[in-house]
């Protein structure tokens, strides 16, 4: 845990230094990073999630961005009908699509790709049923943006099929929540 906190502090320090040097750069290419929190829906094996997002976006034409996205979402397992569901994580590798109707204001978008599921191999600590390894990842979002900030309502989903199902409990990897991200301009 100390190593993780140290690495986060070093990363934030580097990014703060970069912010100071990049404030006047062109916004055609940008690095987007932020955090998100949500509630698992439907909530049979997880209660909530907390994560961070990292993406590169290129404005192909004004108002339309394409790029790549990744990050990490930690889902907190919960007790359900005698099952002690394990925590797990999702690491997406996705394409990013964004539509910005105006220079500042409302926007819509999605990330689509593959979500790798990490953590304990078993779906629950008191079961030998294995969790899925991943599946199709989809993260549609709607939000508000300006030159540097995005605030979004997002839905995170990894389609896993029937793997990880224990009795009547289906293994589910989805949440609805809020995210905030910062746009760091990379220049032309």
PDB file of C-alpha atoms in Angstrom:
ATOM      1  CA  UNK A   1       0.000   0.000   0.000  1.00  0.00           C
ATOM      2  CA  UNK A   2       2.885   2.359   0.806  1.00  0.00           C
ATOM      3  CA  UNK A   3       4.374   1.683  -2.640  1.00  0.00           C
ATOM      4  CA  UNK A   4       1.069   2.496  -4.335  1.00  0.00           C
ATOM      5  CA  UNK A   5       0.699   5.752  -2.379  1.00  0.00           C
ATOM      6  CA  UNK A   6       4.302   6.730  -3.176  1.00  0.00           C
ATOM      7  CA  UNK A   7       3.767   6.050  -6.900  1.00  0.00           C
ATOM      8  CA  UNK A   8       0.527   8.050  -6.915  1.00  0.00           C
ATOM      9  CA  UNK A   9       2.290  10.986  -5.202  1.00  0.00           C
ATOM     10  CA  UNK A  10       5.162  10.875  -7.725  1.00  0.00           C
ATOM     11  CA  UNK A  11       2.734  10.738 -10.649  1.00  0.00           C
ATOM     12  CA  UNK A  12       0.726  13.681  -9.311  1.00  0.00           C
ATOM     13  CA  UNK A  13       3.940  15.663  -8.841  1.00  0.00           C
ATOM     14  CA  UNK A  14       5.017  14.995 -12.431  1.00  0.00           C
ATOM     15  CA  UNK A  15       1.598  15.916 -13.766  1.00  0.00           C
ATOM     16  CA  UNK A  16       1.519  19.142 -11.737  1.00  0.00           C
ATOM     17  CA  UNK A  17       4.882  20.138 -13.224  1.00  0.00           C
ATOM     18  CA  UNK A  18       3.582  19.298 -16.691  1.00  0.00           C
ATOM     19  CA  UNK A  19       0.432  21.421 -16.122  1.00  0.00           C
ATOM     20  CA  UNK A  20       2.524  24.471 -15.348  1.00  0.00           C
ATOM     21  CA  UNK A  21       4.410  24.091 -18.641  1.00  0.00           C
ATOM     22  CA  UNK A  22       1.490  23.173 -20.916  1.00  0.00           C
ATOM     23  CA  UNK A  23      -1.290  25.639 -20.155  1.00  0.00           C
ATOM     24  CA  UNK A  24      -1.045  27.515 -23.469  1.00  0.00           C
ATOM     25  CA  UNK A  25      -0.612  24.523 -25.773  1.00  0.00           C
ATOM     26  CA  UNK A  26      -3.012  23.678 -28.611  1.00  0.00           C
ATOM     27  CA  UNK A  27      -5.999  21.497 -27.611  1.00  0.00           C
ATOM     28  CA  UNK A  28      -6.037  19.311 -30.758  1.00  0.00           C
ATOM     29  CA  UNK A  29      -4.150  16.485 -29.014  1.00  0.00           C
ATOM     30  CA  UNK A  30      -4.639  15.896 -25.330  1.00  0.00           C
ATOM     31  CA  UNK A  31      -4.023  13.522 -22.497  1.00  0.00           C
ATOM     32  CA  UNK A  32      -7.138  13.050 -20.369  1.00  0.00           C
ATOM     33  CA  UNK A  33      -6.882  11.731 -16.834  1.00  0.00           C
ATOM     34  CA  UNK A  34      -9.327  11.617 -13.980  1.00  0.00           C
ATOM     35  CA  UNK A  35     -11.241   9.622 -11.439  1.00  0.00           C
ATOM     36  CA  UNK A  36     -14.658   8.047 -11.133  1.00  0.00           C
ATOM     37  CA  UNK A  37     -16.910   6.515  -8.512  1.00  0.00           C
ATOM     38  CA  UNK A  38     -20.112   4.586  -8.931  1.00  0.00           C
ATOM     39  CA  UNK A  39     -22.708   2.174  -7.626  1.00  0.00           C
ATOM     40  CA  UNK A  40     -22.790  -1.374  -8.996  1.00  0.00           C
ATOM     41  CA  UNK A  41     -25.990  -2.162 -10.930  1.00  0.00           C
ATOM     42  CA  UNK A  42     -27.599  -4.643 -10.601  1.00  0.00           C
ATOM     43  CA  UNK A  43     -25.823  -5.230  -7.349  1.00  0.00           C
ATOM     44  CA  UNK A  44     -25.664  -8.996  -6.799  1.00  0.00           C
ATOM     45  CA  UNK A  45     -21.882  -9.480  -6.377  1.00  0.00           C
ATOM     46  CA  UNK A  46     -20.483  -5.949  -5.987  1.00  0.00           C
ATOM     47  CA  UNK A  47     -21.581  -2.856  -4.091  1.00  0.00           C
ATOM     48  CA  UNK A  48     -19.622   0.014  -5.645  1.00  0.00           C
ATOM     49  CA  UNK A  49     -16.595   0.924  -7.712  1.00  0.00           C
ATOM     50  CA  UNK A  50     -13.810   3.483  -7.528  1.00  0.00           C
ATOM     51  CA  UNK A  51     -11.298   4.080 -10.288  1.00  0.00           C
ATOM     52  CA  UNK A  52      -9.117   6.261 -12.460  1.00  0.00           C
ATOM     53  CA  UNK A  53      -9.151   6.871 -16.200  1.00  0.00           C
ATOM     54  CA  UNK A  54      -6.334   7.680 -18.602  1.00  0.00           C
ATOM     55  CA  UNK A  55      -6.864   8.461 -22.286  1.00  0.00           C
ATOM     56  CA  UNK A  56      -5.297  10.083 -25.321  1.00  0.00           C
ATOM     57  CA  UNK A  57      -7.652  12.048 -27.590  1.00  0.00           C
ATOM     58  CA  UNK A  58      -7.080  13.610 -30.998  1.00  0.00           C
ATOM     59  CA  UNK A  59      -9.664  16.063 -32.362  1.00  0.00           C
ATOM     60  CA  UNK A  60     -10.029  14.770 -35.925  1.00  0.00           C
ATOM     61  CA  UNK A  61     -12.216  17.750 -36.804  1.00  0.00           C
ATOM     62  CA  UNK A  62     -13.536  20.414 -34.420  1.00  0.00           C
ATOM     63  CA  UNK A  63     -16.175  18.742 -32.284  1.00  0.00           C
ATOM     64  CA  UNK A  64     -15.180  15.103 -32.924  1.00  0.00           C
ATOM     65  CA  UNK A  65     -12.468  13.273 -30.983  1.00  0.00           C
ATOM     66  CA  UNK A  66     -10.950   9.820 -31.401  1.00  0.00           C
ATOM     67  CA  UNK A  67      -8.390   8.138 -29.206  1.00  0.00           C
ATOM     68  CA  UNK A  68      -7.451   5.307 -26.869  1.00  0.00           C
ATOM     69  CA  UNK A  69      -8.452   4.794 -23.246  1.00  0.00           C
ATOM     70  CA  UNK A  70      -7.412   2.688 -20.271  1.00  0.00           C
ATOM     71  CA  UNK A  71      -7.416   2.947 -16.485  1.00  0.00           C
ATOM     72  CA  UNK A  72      -8.463   0.847 -13.544  1.00  0.00           C
ATOM     73  CA  UNK A  73     -11.788   0.350 -11.758  1.00  0.00           C
ATOM     74  CA  UNK A  74     -11.905  -1.435  -8.421  1.00  0.00           C
ATOM     75  CA  UNK A  75     -15.223  -3.130  -7.632  1.00  0.00           C
ATOM     76  CA  UNK A  76     -15.928  -3.839  -3.969  1.00  0.00           C
ATOM     77  CA  UNK A  77     -17.429  -7.304  -3.425  1.00  0.00           C
ATOM     78  CA  UNK A  78     -20.404  -7.733  -1.152  1.00  0.00           C
ATOM     79  CA  UNK A  79     -22.150 -10.472   0.804  1.00  0.00           C
ATOM     80  CA  UNK A  80     -25.160 -11.907  -1.018  1.00  0.00           C
ATOM     81  CA  UNK A  81     -27.252 -14.876   0.197  1.00  0.00           C
ATOM     82  CA  UNK A  82     -24.353 -16.396   2.130  1.00  0.00           C
ATOM     83  CA  UNK A  83     -21.759 -15.713  -0.584  1.00  0.00           C
ATOM     84  CA  UNK A  84     -18.759 -13.565   0.338  1.00  0.00           C
ATOM     85  CA  UNK A  85     -18.067 -12.091  -3.091  1.00  0.00           C
ATOM     86  CA  UNK A  86     -14.456 -11.048  -3.697  1.00  0.00           C
ATOM     87  CA  UNK A  87     -13.290  -7.600  -4.752  1.00  0.00           C
ATOM     88  CA  UNK A  88     -12.059  -7.426  -8.348  1.00  0.00           C
ATOM     89  CA  UNK A  89     -10.659  -4.926 -10.786  1.00  0.00           C
ATOM     90  CA  UNK A  90     -11.225  -4.015 -14.425  1.00  0.00           C
ATOM     91  CA  UNK A  91      -8.463  -2.773 -16.726  1.00  0.00           C
ATOM     92  CA  UNK A  92      -9.968  -1.581 -20.028  1.00  0.00           C
ATOM     93  CA  UNK A  93      -8.147  -1.311 -23.343  1.00  0.00           C
ATOM     94  CA  UNK A  94     -10.537   0.695 -25.480  1.00  0.00           C
ATOM     95  CA  UNK A  95     -11.131   3.079 -28.337  1.00  0.00           C
ATOM     96  CA  UNK A  96     -12.441   6.520 -27.331  1.00  0.00           C
ATOM     97  CA  UNK A  97     -15.079   8.443 -29.308  1.00  0.00           C
ATOM     98  CA  UNK A  98     -16.370  11.910 -28.292  1.00  0.00           C
ATOM     99  CA  UNK A  99     -18.761  14.412 -29.871  1.00  0.00           C
ATOM    100  CA  UNK A 100     -18.556  18.033 -28.706  1.00  0.00           C
ATOM    101  CA  UNK A 101     -21.422  20.055 -30.261  1.00  0.00           C
ATOM    102  CA  UNK A 102     -19.957  23.301 -28.854  1.00  0.00           C
ATOM    103  CA  UNK A 103     -16.546  24.500 -27.721  1.00  0.00           C
ATOM    104  CA  UNK A 104     -17.844  24.541 -24.143  1.00  0.00           C
ATOM    105  CA  UNK A 105     -20.863  22.710 -22.753  1.00  0.00           C
ATOM    106  CA  UNK A 106     -22.627  19.392 -23.268  1.00  0.00           C
ATOM    107  CA  UNK A 107     -20.882  16.392 -24.887  1.00  0.00           C
ATOM    108  CA  UNK A 108     -21.507  12.668 -25.441  1.00  0.00           C
ATOM    109  CA  UNK A 109     -19.145   9.792 -26.003  1.00  0.00           C
ATOM    110  CA  UNK A 110     -18.193   6.212 -25.366  1.00  0.00           C
ATOM    111  CA  UNK A 111     -15.206   3.966 -24.806  1.00  0.00           C
ATOM    112  CA  UNK A 112     -15.448   0.520 -26.414  1.00  0.00           C
ATOM    113  CA  UNK A 113     -12.950  -2.322 -26.272  1.00  0.00           C
ATOM    114  CA  UNK A 114     -11.955  -5.182 -23.975  1.00  0.00           C
ATOM    115  CA  UNK A 115     -12.061  -5.155 -20.166  1.00  0.00           C
ATOM    116  CA  UNK A 116      -9.563  -7.425 -18.374  1.00  0.00           C
ATOM    117  CA  UNK A 117     -10.876  -8.559 -14.976  1.00  0.00           C
ATOM    118  CA  UNK A 118      -8.198  -8.860 -12.272  1.00  0.00           C
ATOM    119  CA  UNK A 119      -8.076 -10.088  -8.697  1.00  0.00           C
ATOM    120  CA  UNK A 120      -8.872 -13.349  -6.939  1.00  0.00           C
ATOM    121  CA  UNK A 121      -9.633 -16.129  -9.459  1.00  0.00           C
ATOM    122  CA  UNK A 122     -12.697 -17.203  -7.464  1.00  0.00           C
ATOM    123  CA  UNK A 123     -15.913 -15.209  -7.700  1.00  0.00           C
ATOM    124  CA  UNK A 124     -16.513 -15.604  -3.954  1.00  0.00           C
ATOM    125  CA  UNK A 125     -14.202 -16.475  -1.067  1.00  0.00           C
ATOM    126  CA  UNK A 126     -16.442 -19.371   0.013  1.00  0.00           C
ATOM    127  CA  UNK A 127     -16.828 -20.865  -3.493  1.00  0.00           C
ATOM    128  CA  UNK A 128     -14.601 -22.558  -6.063  1.00  0.00           C
ATOM    129  CA  UNK A 129     -16.475 -21.047  -9.020  1.00  0.00           C
ATOM    130  CA  UNK A 130     -14.003 -18.959 -11.027  1.00  0.00           C
ATOM    131  CA  UNK A 131     -14.723 -15.393 -12.071  1.00  0.00           C
ATOM    132  CA  UNK A 132     -14.492 -14.412 -15.755  1.00  0.00           C
ATOM    133  CA  UNK A 133     -11.183 -13.118 -17.140  1.00  0.00           C
ATOM    134  CA  UNK A 134     -12.822 -10.298 -19.094  1.00  0.00           C
ATOM    135  CA  UNK A 135     -15.145  -9.414 -21.926  1.00  0.00           C
ATOM    136  CA  UNK A 136     -16.463  -6.688 -24.192  1.00  0.00           C
ATOM    137  CA  UNK A 137     -16.043  -3.323 -22.435  1.00  0.00           C
ATOM    138  CA  UNK A 138     -18.451  -0.441 -22.967  1.00  0.00           C
ATOM    139  CA  UNK A 139     -18.493   2.947 -21.195  1.00  0.00           C
ATOM    140  CA  UNK A 140     -21.032   5.417 -22.613  1.00  0.00           C
ATOM    141  CA  UNK A 141     -21.023   8.842 -20.996  1.00  0.00           C
ATOM    142  CA  UNK A 142     -22.755  12.191 -21.155  1.00  0.00           C
ATOM    143  CA  UNK A 143     -21.274  15.271 -19.613  1.00  0.00           C
ATOM    144  CA  UNK A 144     -20.148  18.870 -19.561  1.00  0.00           C
ATOM    145  CA  UNK A 145     -16.759  20.134 -20.731  1.00  0.00           C
ATOM    146  CA  UNK A 146     -14.675  23.254 -21.060  1.00  0.00           C
ATOM    147  CA  UNK A 147     -11.105  23.710 -22.253  1.00  0.00           C
ATOM    148  CA  UNK A 148      -9.554  21.785 -19.377  1.00  0.00           C
ATOM    149  CA  UNK A 149     -12.248  19.919 -17.406  1.00  0.00           C
ATOM    150  CA  UNK A 150     -14.873  17.251 -18.076  1.00  0.00           C
ATOM    151  CA  UNK A 151     -17.594  16.183 -15.642  1.00  0.00           C
ATOM    152  CA  UNK A 152     -19.554  13.138 -16.740  1.00  0.00           C
ATOM    153  CA  UNK A 153     -22.280  10.679 -15.870  1.00  0.00           C
ATOM    154  CA  UNK A 154     -21.052   7.276 -17.030  1.00  0.00           C
ATOM    155  CA  UNK A 155     -22.081   3.658 -17.227  1.00  0.00           C
ATOM    156  CA  UNK A 156     -19.313   1.017 -17.046  1.00  0.00           C
ATOM    157  CA  UNK A 157     -20.041  -2.512 -18.286  1.00  0.00           C
ATOM    158  CA  UNK A 158     -18.008  -5.626 -19.043  1.00  0.00           C
ATOM    159  CA  UNK A 159     -20.051  -8.293 -20.825  1.00  0.00           C
ATOM    160  CA  UNK A 160     -18.878 -11.601 -19.287  1.00  0.00           C
ATOM    161  CA  UNK A 161     -21.494 -14.129 -20.407  1.00  0.00           C
ATOM    162  CA  UNK A 162     -22.451 -16.775 -17.834  1.00  0.00           C
ATOM    163  CA  UNK A 163     -18.968 -17.309 -16.357  1.00  0.00           C
ATOM    164  CA  UNK A 164     -18.797 -16.728 -12.589  1.00  0.00           C
ATOM    165  CA  UNK A 165     -22.464 -17.535 -11.941  1.00  0.00           C
ATOM    166  CA  UNK A 166     -23.023 -19.194  -8.548  1.00  0.00           C
ATOM    167  CA  UNK A 167     -26.470 -20.709  -8.041  1.00  0.00           C
ATOM    168  CA  UNK A 168     -28.992 -17.940  -8.739  1.00  0.00           C
ATOM    169  CA  UNK A 169     -26.359 -15.160  -8.491  1.00  0.00           C
ATOM    170  CA  UNK A 170     -25.073 -13.996 -11.856  1.00  0.00           C
ATOM    171  CA  UNK A 171     -21.593 -12.504 -11.970  1.00  0.00           C
ATOM    172  CA  UNK A 172     -22.041  -8.871 -12.939  1.00  0.00           C
ATOM    173  CA  UNK A 173     -19.505  -6.184 -13.811  1.00  0.00           C
ATOM    174  CA  UNK A 174     -21.379  -2.922 -14.283  1.00  0.00           C
ATOM    175  CA  UNK A 175     -21.859   0.389 -12.516  1.00  0.00           C
ATOM    176  CA  UNK A 176     -23.329   3.822 -12.976  1.00  0.00           C
ATOM    177  CA  UNK A 177     -21.482   6.798 -11.572  1.00  0.00           C
ATOM    178  CA  UNK A 178     -19.793  10.154 -11.886  1.00  0.00           C
ATOM    179  CA  UNK A 179     -16.392  11.006 -13.269  1.00  0.00           C
ATOM    180  CA  UNK A 180     -14.160  14.066 -13.448  1.00  0.00           C
ATOM    181  CA  UNK A 181     -11.227  14.395 -15.819  1.00  0.00           C
ATOM    182  CA  UNK A 182      -8.602  16.956 -16.728  1.00  0.00           C
ATOM    183  CA  UNK A 183      -7.505  17.654 -20.326  1.00  0.00           C
ATOM    184  CA  UNK A 184      -3.759  18.153 -20.623  1.00  0.00           C
ATOM    185  CA  UNK A 185      -2.905  19.703 -24.032  1.00  0.00           C
ATOM    186  CA  UNK A 186      -0.055  18.009 -25.886  1.00  0.00           C
ATOM    187  CA  UNK A 187       0.321  20.553 -28.689  1.00  0.00           C
ATOM    188  CA  UNK A 188       0.067  19.984 -32.424  1.00  0.00           C
TER     189      UNK A 188
END
